[in-house]
Coordinates of C-alpha atoms in Angstrom, one line a residue:
X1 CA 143.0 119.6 -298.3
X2 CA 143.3 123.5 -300.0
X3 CA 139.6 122.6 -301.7
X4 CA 138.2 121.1 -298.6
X5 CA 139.0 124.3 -296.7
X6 CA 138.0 126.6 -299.8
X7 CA 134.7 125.2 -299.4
X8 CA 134.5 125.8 -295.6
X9 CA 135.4 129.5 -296.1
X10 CA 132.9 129.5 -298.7
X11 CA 130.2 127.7 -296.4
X12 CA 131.1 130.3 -293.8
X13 CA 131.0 133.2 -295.6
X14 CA 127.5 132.1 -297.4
X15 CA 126.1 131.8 -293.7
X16 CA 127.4 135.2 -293.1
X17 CA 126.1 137.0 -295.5
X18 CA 122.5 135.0 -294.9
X19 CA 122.7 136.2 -291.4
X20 CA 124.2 139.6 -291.8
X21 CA 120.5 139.7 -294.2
X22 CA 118.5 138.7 -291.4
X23 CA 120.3 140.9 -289.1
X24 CA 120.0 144.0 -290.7
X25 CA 116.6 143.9 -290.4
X26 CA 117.2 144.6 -287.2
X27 CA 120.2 146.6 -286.8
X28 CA 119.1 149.1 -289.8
X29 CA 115.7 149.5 -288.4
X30 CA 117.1 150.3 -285.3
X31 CA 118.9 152.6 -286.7
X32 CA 116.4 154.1 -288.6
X33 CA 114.2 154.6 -285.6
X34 CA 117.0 156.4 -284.0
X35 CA 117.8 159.1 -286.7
X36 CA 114.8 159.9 -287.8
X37 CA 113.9 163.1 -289.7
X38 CA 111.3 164.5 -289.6
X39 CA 109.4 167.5 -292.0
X40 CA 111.6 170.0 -290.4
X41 CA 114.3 168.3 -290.6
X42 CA 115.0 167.9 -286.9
X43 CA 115.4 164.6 -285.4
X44 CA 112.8 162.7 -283.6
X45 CA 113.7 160.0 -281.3
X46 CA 111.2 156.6 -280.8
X47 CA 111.1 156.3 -276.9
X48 CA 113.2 153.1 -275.5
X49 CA 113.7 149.7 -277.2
X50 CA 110.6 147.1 -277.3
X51 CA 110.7 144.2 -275.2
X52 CA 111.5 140.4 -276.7
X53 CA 108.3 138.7 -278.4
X54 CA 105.9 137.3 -275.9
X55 CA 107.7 139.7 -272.9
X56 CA 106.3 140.6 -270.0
X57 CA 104.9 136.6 -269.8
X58 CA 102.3 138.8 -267.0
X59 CA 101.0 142.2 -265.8
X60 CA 104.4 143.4 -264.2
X61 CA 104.0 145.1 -260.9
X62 CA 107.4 146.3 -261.0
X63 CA 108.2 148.4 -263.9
X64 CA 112.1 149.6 -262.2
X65 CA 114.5 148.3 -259.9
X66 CA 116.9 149.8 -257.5
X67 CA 119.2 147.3 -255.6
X68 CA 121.0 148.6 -252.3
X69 CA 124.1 146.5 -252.6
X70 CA 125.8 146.3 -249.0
X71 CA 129.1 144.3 -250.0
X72 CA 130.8 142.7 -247.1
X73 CA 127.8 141.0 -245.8
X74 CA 125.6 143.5 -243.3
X75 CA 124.7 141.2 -239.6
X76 CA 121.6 140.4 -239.7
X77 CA 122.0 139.2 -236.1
X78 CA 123.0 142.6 -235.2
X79 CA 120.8 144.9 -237.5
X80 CA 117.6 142.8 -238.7
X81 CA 116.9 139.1 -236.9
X82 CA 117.3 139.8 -232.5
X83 CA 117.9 137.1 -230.5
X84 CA 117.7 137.4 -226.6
X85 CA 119.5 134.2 -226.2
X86 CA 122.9 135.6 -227.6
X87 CA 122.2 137.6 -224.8
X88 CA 121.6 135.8 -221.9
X89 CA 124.3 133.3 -223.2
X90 CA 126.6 136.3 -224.3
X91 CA 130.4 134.4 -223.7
X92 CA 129.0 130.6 -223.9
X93 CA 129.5 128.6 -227.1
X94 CA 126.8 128.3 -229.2
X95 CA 126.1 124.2 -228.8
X96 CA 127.7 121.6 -231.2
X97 CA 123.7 120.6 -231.9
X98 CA 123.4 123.8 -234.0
X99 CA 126.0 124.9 -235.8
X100 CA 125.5 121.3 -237.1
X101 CA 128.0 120.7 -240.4
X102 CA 127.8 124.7 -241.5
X103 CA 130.3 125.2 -243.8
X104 CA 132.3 128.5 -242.6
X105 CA 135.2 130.5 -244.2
X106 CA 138.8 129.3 -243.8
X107 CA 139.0 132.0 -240.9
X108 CA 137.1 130.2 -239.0
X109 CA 136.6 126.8 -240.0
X110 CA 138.8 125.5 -237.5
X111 CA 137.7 127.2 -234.4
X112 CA 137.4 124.9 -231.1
X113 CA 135.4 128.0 -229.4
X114 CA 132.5 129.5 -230.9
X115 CA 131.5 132.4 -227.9
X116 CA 127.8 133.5 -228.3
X117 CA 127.8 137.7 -229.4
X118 CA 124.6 139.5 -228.5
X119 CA 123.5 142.4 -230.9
X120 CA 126.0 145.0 -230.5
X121 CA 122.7 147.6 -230.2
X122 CA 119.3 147.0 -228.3
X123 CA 116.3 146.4 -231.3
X124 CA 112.9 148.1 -231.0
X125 CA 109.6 147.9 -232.7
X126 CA 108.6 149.9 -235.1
X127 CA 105.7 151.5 -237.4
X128 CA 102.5 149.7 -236.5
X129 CA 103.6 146.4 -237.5
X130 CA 105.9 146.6 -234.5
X131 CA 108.8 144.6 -236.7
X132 CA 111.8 144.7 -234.5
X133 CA 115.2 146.4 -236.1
X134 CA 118.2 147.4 -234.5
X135 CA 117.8 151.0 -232.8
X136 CA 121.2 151.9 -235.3
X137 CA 119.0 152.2 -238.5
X138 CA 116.0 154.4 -237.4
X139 CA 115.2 156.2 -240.8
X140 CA 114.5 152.4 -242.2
X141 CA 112.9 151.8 -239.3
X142 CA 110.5 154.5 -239.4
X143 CA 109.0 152.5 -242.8
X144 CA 108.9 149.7 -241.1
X145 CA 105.3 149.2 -242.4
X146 CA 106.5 149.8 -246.1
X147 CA 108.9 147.7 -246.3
X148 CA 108.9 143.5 -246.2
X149 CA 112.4 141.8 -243.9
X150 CA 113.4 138.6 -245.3
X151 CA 115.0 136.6 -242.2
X152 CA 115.6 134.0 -243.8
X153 CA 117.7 134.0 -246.8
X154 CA 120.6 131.4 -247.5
X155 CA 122.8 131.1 -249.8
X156 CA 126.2 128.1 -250.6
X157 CA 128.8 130.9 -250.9
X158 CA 131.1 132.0 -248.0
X159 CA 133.8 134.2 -249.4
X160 CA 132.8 137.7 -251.3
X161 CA 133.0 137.9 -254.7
X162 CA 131.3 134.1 -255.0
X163 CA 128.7 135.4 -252.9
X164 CA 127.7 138.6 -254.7
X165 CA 128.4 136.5 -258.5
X166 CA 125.6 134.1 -257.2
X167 CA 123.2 136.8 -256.5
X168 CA 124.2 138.9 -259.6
X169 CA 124.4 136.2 -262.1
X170 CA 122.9 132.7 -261.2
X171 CA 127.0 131.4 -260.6
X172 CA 129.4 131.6 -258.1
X173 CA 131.7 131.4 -261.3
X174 CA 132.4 134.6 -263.3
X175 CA 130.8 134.7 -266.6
X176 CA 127.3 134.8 -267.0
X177 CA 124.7 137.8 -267.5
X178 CA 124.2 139.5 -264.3
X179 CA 120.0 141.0 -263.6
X180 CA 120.3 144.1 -264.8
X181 CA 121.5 142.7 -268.2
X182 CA 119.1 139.9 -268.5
X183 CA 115.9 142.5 -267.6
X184 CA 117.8 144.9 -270.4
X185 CA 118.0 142.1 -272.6
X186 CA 114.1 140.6 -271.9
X187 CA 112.4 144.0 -271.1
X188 CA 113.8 146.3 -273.8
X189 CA 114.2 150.4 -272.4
X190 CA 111.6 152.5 -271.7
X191 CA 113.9 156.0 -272.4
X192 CA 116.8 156.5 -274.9
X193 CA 118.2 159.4 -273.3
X194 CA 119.9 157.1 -270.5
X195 CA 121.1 153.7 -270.4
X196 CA 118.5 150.8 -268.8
X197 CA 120.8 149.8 -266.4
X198 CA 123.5 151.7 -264.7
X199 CA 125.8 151.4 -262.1
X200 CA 126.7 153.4 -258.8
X201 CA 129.6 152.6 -256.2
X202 CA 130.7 153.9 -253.3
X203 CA 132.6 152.8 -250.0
X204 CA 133.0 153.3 -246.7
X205 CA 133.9 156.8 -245.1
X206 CA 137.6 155.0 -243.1
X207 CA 138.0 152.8 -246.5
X208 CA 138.0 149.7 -244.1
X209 CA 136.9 147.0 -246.5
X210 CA 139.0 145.7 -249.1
X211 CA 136.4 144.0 -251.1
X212 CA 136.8 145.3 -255.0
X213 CA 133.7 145.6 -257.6
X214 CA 134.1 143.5 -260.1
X215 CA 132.8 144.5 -263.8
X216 CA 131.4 141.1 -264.5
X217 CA 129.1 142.3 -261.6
X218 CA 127.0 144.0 -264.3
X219 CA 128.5 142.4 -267.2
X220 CA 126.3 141.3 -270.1
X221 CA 128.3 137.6 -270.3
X222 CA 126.8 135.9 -273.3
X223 CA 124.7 138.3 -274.5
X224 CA 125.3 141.2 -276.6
X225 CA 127.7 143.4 -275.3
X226 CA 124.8 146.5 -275.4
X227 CA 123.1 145.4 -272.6
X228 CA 125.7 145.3 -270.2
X229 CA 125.7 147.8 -266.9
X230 CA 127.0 151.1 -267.7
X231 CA 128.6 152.3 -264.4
X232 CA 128.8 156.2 -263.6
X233 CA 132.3 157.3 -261.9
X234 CA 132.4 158.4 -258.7
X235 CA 135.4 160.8 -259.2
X236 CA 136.0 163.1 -262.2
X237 CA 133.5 163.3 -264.7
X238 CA 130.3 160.8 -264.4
X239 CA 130.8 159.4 -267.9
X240 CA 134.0 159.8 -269.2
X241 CA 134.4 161.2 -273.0
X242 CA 131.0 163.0 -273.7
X243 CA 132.2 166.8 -273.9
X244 CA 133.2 167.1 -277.8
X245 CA 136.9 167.7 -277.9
X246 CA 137.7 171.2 -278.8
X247 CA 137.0 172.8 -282.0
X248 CA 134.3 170.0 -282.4
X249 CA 130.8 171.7 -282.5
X250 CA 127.4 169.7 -281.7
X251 CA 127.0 170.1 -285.3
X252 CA 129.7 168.5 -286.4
X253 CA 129.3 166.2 -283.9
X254 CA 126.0 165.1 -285.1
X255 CA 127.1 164.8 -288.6
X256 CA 130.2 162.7 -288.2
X257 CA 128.0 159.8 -285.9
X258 CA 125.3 160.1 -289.2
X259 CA 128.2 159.2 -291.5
X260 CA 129.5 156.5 -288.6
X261 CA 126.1 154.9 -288.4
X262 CA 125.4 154.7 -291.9
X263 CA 128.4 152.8 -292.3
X264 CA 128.0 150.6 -289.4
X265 CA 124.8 150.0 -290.6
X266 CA 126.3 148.7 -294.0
X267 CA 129.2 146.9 -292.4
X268 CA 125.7 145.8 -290.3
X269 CA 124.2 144.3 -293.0
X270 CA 127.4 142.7 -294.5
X271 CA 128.1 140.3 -291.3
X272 CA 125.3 140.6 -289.1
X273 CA 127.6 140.9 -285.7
X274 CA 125.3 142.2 -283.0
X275 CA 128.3 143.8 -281.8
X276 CA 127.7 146.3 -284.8
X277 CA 124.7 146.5 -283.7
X278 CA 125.7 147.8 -280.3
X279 CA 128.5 149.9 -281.8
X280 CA 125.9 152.0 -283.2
X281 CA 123.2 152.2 -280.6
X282 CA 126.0 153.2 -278.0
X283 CA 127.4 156.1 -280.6
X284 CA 123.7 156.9 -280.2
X285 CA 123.1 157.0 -276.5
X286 CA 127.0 159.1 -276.1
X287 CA 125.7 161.6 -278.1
X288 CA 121.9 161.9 -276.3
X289 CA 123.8 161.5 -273.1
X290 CA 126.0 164.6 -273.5
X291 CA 122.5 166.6 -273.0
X292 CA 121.4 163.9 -270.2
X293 CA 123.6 163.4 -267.8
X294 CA 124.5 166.8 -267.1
X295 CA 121.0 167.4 -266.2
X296 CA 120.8 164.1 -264.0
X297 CA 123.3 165.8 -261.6
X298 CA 121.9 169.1 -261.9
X299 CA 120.8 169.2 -258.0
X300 CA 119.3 173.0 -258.4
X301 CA 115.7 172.0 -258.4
X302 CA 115.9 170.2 -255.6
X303 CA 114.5 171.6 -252.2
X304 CA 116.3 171.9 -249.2
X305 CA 114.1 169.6 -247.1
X306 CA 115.0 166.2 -250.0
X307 CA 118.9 167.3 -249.6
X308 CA 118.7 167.2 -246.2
X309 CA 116.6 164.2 -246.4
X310 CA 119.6 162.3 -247.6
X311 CA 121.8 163.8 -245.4
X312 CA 124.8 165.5 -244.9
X313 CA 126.8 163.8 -247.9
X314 CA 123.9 163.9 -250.4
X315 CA 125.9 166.5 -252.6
X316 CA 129.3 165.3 -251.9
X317 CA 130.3 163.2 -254.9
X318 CA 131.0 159.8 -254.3
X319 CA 129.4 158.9 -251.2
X320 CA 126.2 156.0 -250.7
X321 CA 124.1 159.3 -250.0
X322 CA 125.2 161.5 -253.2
X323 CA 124.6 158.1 -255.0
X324 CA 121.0 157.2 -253.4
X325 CA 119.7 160.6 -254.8
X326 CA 121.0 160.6 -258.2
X327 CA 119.8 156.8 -258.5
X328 CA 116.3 158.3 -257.4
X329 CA 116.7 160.7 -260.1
X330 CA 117.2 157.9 -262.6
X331 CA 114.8 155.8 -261.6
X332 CA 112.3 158.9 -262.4
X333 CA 113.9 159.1 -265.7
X334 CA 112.8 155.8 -266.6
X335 CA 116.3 153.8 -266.2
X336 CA 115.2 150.5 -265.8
X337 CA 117.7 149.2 -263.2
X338 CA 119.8 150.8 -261.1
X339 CA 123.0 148.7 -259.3
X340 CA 124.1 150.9 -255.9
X341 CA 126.7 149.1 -254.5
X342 CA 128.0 149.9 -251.7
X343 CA 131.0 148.4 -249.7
X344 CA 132.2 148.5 -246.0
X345 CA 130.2 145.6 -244.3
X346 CA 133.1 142.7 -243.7
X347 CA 133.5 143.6 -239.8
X348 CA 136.3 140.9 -238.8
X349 CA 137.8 142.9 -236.6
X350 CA 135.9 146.3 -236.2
X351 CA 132.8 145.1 -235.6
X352 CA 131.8 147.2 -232.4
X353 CA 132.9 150.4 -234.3
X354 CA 132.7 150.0 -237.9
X355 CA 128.8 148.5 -238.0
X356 CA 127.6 152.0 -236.3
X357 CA 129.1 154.3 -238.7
X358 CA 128.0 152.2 -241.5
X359 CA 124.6 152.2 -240.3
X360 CA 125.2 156.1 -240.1
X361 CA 126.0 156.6 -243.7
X362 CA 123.8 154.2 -245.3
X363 CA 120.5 154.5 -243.2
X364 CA 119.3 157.8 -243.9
X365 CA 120.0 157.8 -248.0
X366 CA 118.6 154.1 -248.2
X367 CA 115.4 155.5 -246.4
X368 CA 115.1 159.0 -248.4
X369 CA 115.0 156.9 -251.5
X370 CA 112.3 155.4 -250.6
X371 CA 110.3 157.9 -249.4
X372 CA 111.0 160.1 -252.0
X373 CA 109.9 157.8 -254.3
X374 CA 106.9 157.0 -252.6
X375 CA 106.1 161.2 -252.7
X376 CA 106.2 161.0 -256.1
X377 CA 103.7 158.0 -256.9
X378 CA 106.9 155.5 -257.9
X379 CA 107.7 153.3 -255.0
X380 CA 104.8 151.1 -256.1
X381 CA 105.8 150.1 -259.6
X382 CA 109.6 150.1 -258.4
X383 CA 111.0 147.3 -256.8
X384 CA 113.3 148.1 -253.6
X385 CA 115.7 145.4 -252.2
X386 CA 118.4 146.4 -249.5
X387 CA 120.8 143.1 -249.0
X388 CA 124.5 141.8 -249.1
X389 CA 125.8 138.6 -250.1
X390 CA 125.1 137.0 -246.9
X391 CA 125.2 137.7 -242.8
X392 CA 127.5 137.5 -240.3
X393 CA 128.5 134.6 -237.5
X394 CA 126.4 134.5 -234.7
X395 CA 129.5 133.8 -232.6
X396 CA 132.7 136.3 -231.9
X397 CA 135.5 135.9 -234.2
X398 CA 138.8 136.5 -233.0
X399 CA 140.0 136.1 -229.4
X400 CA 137.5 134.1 -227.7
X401 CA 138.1 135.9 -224.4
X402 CA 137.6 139.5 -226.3
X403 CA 136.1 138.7 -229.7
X404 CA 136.1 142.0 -231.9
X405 CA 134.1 141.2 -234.8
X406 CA 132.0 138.4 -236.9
X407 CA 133.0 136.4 -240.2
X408 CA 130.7 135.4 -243.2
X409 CA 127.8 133.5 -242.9
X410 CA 125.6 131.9 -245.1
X411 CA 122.9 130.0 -243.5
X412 CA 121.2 132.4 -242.4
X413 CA 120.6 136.1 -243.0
X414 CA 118.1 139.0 -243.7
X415 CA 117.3 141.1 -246.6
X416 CA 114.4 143.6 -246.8
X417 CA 112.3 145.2 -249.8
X418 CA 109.8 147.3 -250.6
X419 CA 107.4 148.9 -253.4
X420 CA 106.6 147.0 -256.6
X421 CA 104.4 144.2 -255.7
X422 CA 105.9 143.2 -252.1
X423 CA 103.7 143.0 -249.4
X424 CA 104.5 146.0 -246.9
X425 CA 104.4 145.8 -243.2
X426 CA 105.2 142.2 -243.0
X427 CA 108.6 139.7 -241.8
X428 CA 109.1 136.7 -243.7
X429 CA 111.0 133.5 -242.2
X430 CA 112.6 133.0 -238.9
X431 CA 115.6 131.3 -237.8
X432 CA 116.6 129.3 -234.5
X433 CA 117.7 131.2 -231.2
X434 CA 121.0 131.8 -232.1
X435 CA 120.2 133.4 -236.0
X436 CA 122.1 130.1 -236.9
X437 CA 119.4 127.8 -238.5
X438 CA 116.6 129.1 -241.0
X439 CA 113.2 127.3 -239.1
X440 CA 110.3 129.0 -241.2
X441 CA 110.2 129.7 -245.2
X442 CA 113.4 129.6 -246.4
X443 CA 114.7 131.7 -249.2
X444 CA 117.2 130.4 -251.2
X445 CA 119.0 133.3 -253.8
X446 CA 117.6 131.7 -256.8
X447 CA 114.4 131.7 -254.9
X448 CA 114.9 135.8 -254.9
X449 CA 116.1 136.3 -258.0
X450 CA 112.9 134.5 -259.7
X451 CA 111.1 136.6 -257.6
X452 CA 112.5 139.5 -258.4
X453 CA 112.0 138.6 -262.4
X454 CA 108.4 137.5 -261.5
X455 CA 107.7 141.1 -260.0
X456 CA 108.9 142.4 -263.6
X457 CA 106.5 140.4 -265.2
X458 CA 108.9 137.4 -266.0
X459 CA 108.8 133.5 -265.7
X460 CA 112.0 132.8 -265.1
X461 CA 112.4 129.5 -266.5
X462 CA 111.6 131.1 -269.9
X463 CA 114.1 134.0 -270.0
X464 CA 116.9 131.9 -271.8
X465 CA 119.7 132.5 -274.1
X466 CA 121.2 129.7 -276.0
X467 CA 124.8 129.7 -275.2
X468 CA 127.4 126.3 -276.1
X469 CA 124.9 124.1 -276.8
X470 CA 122.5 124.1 -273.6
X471 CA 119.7 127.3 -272.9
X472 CA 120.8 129.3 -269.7
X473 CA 118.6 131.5 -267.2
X474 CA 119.4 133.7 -264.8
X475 CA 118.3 131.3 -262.1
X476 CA 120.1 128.4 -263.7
X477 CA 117.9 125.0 -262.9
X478 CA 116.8 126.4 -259.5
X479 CA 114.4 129.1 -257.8
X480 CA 110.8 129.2 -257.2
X481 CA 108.7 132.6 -256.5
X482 CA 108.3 133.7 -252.9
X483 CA 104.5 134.3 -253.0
X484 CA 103.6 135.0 -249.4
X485 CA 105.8 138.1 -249.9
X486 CA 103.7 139.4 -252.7
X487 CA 100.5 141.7 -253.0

């Protein structure tokens, strides 16, 4: 038994070692393209990290992402998808013929009354494609004719965090590599002074939702731990840890993380962990960022008119407006995907208050990043999309009599996009009378996400990792690209 196991260590370490060879071909070039030196002696830094072999599969039209994550589930009957017949039925239950076999939430599964609720705010037309949107989001509105609504999205899940895992990573289960890693991972970065994908969160003014943000939202999963979401604080500093500790100087700084890396880069080539591998480039990007970030939020040079743009909260620290403008100023730094999530949407109970004053703090920001990146020649090679992980009941939940708010809903529910390859100025989809059944074009959340990849120049059923035995994808067996939405 000892010599059986002697030569399993020895098998093991041999394949070690053969891969720790292979891998420092990468890791020790990577770090030599990071500490260059040139004839100065001064470093130079190679700009970003090359994509995987073969990657983009196509001309990408989307070179950036920003996703406006409303967490809570945003009503698309009230906001995005107006239907007169919750109106003139306003009270009435919606007929057994359908709501069908709709699977609904625990809260109200069970309900023997299902009272039609009309849109809490009138809709109007707007831009000249005359797309109708609730009269509470009038800064979105006014880009009506840059901006594509999805009306018919679906999606299996109906309780939170299932719902936004789908979307994020392919699985209502925890676990798996969520967009912004996968792009990271397939796309490479186009800057080193930044991470490719960071994260922004913020919540609601009266902190009425109790929905939390889970890391493995922008976790890496399988894949190596570097190309995980890097998520910026909304309270004390924006990246903890990047001031030197007193009595440290830059120069000194900059030395020790040469003598760090070199070793990494040893211990590298030794065992040929791609953790090492990330050890090192993060030491790298720390250091880079302690010039970078403080300029990212560094709000001098811009003019009165974009602050005000954003609105009142754009400079308070924190807030879905503050965020929107430093994701803007990312997504002109070349970050390749930017997560702003944004929580406050779950209206139970506080639906004919709470909706407005979300509408209030999220419409203006969400439309200021658009047009400011529009301005500045952007909004076409960056993809926009504005969404939650699904609607809201068509019917009142609570009292029947007096019904104060909506509960999840899955079957049906609206989205909208812009920039990057998405058609402007158009709706896609439609559901039934009562926003309960999807009638035209479904869209099914692996359906968006290989969209989405497709607009960054991806096939999504060749974006795979091999993980346990089996090759996975962000879209798992399922999704097909949307192509009426696309230029």
């Amino acid at each position: 038994m000892f010599h059986e196991l002697q030569r399993e260590n020895i098998a093991r370490v041999t394949r070690r070692q053969f891969f720790g060879s292979a891998a420092s071909g990468i890791g020790v070039a990577a770090l030599a393209s990071l500490l260059q030196k040139n004839s100065s002696g001064t470093e130079t830094k190679a700009k970003g990290t090359p994509a995987l072999p073969g990657l983009p599969h196509h001309v990408a039209k989307a070179k950036r992402v920003v996703v406006f994550w409303q967490g809570g589930g945003p009503s698309h009957v009230d906001l995005f998808d107006d239907k007169p017949m919750l109106r003139e039925r306003a009270g009435q239950d919606i007929p057994d013929s359908v709501r069908g076999t709709t699977r609904l939430s625990t809260m109200s599964a069970g309900y023997g009354k299902w009272p039609c609720v009309p849109a809490i705010k009138p809709h109007k037309s707007y831009g000249n494609c005359g797309t109708k949107l609730s009269e509470m989001l009038p800064n979105i509105g006014a880009l009506a004719d840059d901006i594509c609504v999805v009306r018919s999205l679906h999606t299996e899940a109906v309780n939170h965090a299932p719902g936004v895992t789908l979307f994020m990573t392919g699985a209502q289960v925890p676990g798996r590599p969520s967009m912004g890693a996968w792009l990271s991972y397939g796309l490479g970065s186009e800057t080193d002074n930044l991470p490719t994908f960071v994260v922004l969160t913020s919540s609601d003014k009266g902190k009425t939702c109790g929905q939390l943000f889970f890391d493995y939202y922008w976790g890496n999963g399988f894949l190596p731990s570097r190309f995980q979401g890097v998520r910026f604080r909304n309270t004390g500093d924006l990246v903890p840890y990047l001031a030197n500790p007193p009595g440290v100087s830059a120069a000194g700084r900059r030395a020790l993380l040469d003598d760090l890396s070199a070793l990494n880069a040893e211990h590298l080539a030794d065992y040929g962990d791609p953790e090492i591998d990330t050890r090192i480039s993060q030491y790298e990007m720390a250091y880079r960022m302690q010039t970078s970030v403080p300029d990212l939020v560094d709000f001098s040079n811009e003019t009165e008119a974009t602050i005000k743009r954003y609105g009142p909260d754009a400079l308070n620290k924190g807030t879905y407006a503050n965020n929107c403008l430093i994701a803007r100023r990312l997504l002109e730094r070349d970050v390749r995907f930017v997560q702003l999530m944004h929580s406050g949407w779950d209206q139970h109970g506080n639906l004919f208050t709470q909706l407005e004053q979300q509408c209030t703090d999220t419409d203006a920001p969400s439309a200021a990043l658009v047009q400011d990146l529009k301005e500045r020649g952007l909004l076409e090679d960056t993809l926009v999309v504005w969404g939650g992980e699904f609607g809201r009941t068509p019917f009142g939940q609570g009292d029947p009599a007096n019904p104060k708010g909506r509960d999840h809903f899955g079957k049906a529910y609206s989205w909208w996009m812009a920039g990057g390859g998405v058609k402007p100025g158009i709706v896609h989809g439609a559901t039934d009378d009562f926003g309960w059944n999807i009638t035209e074009k479904p869209v099914h959340v692996h359906d968006m996400q290989a969209t989405m990849l497709h607009l960054c120049g991806i096939d999504h059923t060749r974006l795979t990792f091999r993980y346990q035995g089996r090759e996975y994808r962000l879209t798992d067996v399922h999704g097909n690209v949307v192509k009426d939405i696309l230029v």
